[in-house]
C-alpha positions as a printed Julia matrix, in Angstrom:
180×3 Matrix{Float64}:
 -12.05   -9.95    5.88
 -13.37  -12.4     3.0
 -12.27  -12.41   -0.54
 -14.71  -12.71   -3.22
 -14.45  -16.23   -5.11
 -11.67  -16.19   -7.75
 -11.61  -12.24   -7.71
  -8.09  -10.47   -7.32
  -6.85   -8.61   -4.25
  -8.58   -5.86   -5.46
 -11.78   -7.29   -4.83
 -11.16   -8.38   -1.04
 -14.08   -7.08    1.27
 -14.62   -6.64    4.87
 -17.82   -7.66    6.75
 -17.66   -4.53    9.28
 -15.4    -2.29    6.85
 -18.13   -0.16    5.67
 -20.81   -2.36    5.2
 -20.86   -5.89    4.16
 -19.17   -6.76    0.48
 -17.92   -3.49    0.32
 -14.99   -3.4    -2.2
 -10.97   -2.22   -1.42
 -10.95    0.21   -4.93
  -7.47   -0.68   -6.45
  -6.74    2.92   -6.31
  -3.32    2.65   -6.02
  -0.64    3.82   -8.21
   2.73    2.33   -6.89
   4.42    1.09   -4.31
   5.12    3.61   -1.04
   8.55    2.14   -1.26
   8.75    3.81   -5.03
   9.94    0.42   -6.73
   8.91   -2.75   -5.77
   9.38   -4.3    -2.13
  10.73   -7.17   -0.28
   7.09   -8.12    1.67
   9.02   -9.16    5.07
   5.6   -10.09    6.56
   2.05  -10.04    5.01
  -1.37   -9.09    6.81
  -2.79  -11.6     9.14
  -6.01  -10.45   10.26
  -6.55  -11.17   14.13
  -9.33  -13.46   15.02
 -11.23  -11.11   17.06
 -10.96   -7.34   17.29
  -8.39   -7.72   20.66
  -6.85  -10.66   19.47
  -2.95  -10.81   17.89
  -2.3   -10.81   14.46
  -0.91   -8.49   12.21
  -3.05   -5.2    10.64
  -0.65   -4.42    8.33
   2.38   -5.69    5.94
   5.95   -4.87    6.35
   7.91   -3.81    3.5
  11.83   -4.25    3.42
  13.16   -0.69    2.96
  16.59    0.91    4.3
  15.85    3.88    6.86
  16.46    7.14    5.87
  14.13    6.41    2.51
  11.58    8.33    0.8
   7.59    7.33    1.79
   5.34    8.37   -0.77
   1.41    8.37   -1.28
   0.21    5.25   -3.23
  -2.6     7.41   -4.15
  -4.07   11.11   -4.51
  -5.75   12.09   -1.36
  -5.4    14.31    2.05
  -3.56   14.04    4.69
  -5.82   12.73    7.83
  -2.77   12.34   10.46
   0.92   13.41   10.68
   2.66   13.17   14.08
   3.94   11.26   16.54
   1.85    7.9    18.26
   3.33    5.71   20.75
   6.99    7.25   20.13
   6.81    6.72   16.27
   6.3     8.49   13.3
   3.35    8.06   11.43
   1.84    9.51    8.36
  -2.11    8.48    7.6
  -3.49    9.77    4.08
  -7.14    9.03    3.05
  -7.21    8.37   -0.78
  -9.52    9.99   -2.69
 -12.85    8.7    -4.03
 -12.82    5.54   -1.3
 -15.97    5.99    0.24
 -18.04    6.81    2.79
 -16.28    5.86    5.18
 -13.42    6.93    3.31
 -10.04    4.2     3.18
  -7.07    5.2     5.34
  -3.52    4.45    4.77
  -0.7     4.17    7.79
   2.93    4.58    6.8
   5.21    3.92   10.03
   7.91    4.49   11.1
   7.66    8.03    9.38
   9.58   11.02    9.98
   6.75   13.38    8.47
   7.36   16.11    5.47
   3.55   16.93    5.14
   1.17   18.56    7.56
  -2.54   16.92    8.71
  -5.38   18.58    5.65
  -2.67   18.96    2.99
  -3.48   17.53   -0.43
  -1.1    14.94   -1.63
  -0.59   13.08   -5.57
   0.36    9.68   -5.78
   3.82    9.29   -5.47
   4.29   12.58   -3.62
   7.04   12.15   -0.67
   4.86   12.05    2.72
   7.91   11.43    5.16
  11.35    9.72    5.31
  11.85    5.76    6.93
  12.69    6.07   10.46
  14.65    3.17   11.9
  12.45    1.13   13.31
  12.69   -0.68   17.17
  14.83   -3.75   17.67
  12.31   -5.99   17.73
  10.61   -4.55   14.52
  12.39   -5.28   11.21
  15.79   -4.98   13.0
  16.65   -4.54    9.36
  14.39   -1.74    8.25
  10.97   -1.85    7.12
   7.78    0.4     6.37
   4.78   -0.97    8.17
   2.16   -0.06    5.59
  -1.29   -0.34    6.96
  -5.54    0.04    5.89
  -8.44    1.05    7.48
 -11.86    1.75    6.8
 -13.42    3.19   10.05
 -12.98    0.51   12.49
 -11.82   -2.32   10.29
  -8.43   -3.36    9.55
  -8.0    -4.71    5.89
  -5.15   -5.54    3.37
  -2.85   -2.41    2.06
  -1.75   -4.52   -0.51
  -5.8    -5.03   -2.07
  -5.0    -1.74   -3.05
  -2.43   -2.23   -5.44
  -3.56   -3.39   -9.4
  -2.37   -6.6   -10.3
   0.03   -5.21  -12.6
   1.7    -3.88   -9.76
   1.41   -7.11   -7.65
   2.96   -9.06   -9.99
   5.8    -7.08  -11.68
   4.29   -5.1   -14.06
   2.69   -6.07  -17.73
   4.22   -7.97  -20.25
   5.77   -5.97  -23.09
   6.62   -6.65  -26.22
   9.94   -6.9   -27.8
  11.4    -6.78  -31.06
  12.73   -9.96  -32.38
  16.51   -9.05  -33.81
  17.78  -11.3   -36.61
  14.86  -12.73  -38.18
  14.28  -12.08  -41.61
  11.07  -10.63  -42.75
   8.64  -12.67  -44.54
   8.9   -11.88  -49.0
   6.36   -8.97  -49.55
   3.01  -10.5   -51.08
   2.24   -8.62  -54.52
């Protein structure tokens, strides 16, 4: 995966994800946590397609919390793999070869085909292995047919970095004398 010069996570692209400079849409509209995340680990792309790395990021979250869409789309997968849970929504409008999100470990509350909103509730944290986040964490994954990218290129800035600024009122300072 390559990121565009000076463009924001938003903009990151994968060489075999769909075709060459295709962009990750920030389609996004929170967190699958709900609020804002401890990242315990960020994505580290493996060298070559057998190679170690990780194809994900792990979010700090307690088991036994909500998992929700980060986006509208449908339900592509919602069973069991390798012992865990795991949820796999493809977001609307992504492409052809549409995106694909992973949310493990996920005790599932949705079936495979149904329609989900963003923020809907797609399963509940399962604790994860000893050797996983022996603390508790969502492994939050992206994939565009073959190609392993970064989850968190779908997020907006605003929410990478906290949210916008907002404006205050300023208490206790008088107002300027009106102007005739």
């Amino acid at each position: 995966m390559t990121a565009l010069p000076g463009a924001p996570p938003a903009m990151v692209t994968a060489a075999d994800g769909g075709g060459p400079g295709v962009p990750v849409p920030a389609v996004a509209r929170l967190w699958p946590t709900g609020a804002r995340p401890v990242v315990v680990r960020g994505w580290e792309p493996p060298a070559t397609p057998y190679g170690p790395g990780h194809r994900g990021v792990d979010l700090a979250a307690v088991p036994g919390s909500p998992v929700r869409a980060v986006a509208p789309g449908r339900v592509a997968f919602a069973g069991r793999v390798a012992g865990r849970g795991v949820v796999s929504v493809e977001p609307a409008g992504t492409g052809d070869p549409p995106l694909r999100t992973t949310y493990e470990p996920v005790r599932a509350s949705v079936r495979e085909g149904a329609e989900v909103t963003a923020g809907e509730i797609v399963g509940t944290l399962e604790p994860a292995t000893a050797s996983h986040c022996p603390d508790g964490c969502l492994h939050w994954g992206l994939r565009r047919a073959g190609a392993y990218l970064d989850p968190l290129a779908l997020l907006p800035p605003w929410l990478l970095t906290g949210g916008p600024s907002r404006l205050l009122p300023v208490l206790g300072v008088p107002l300027p004398p009106r102007q005739p």
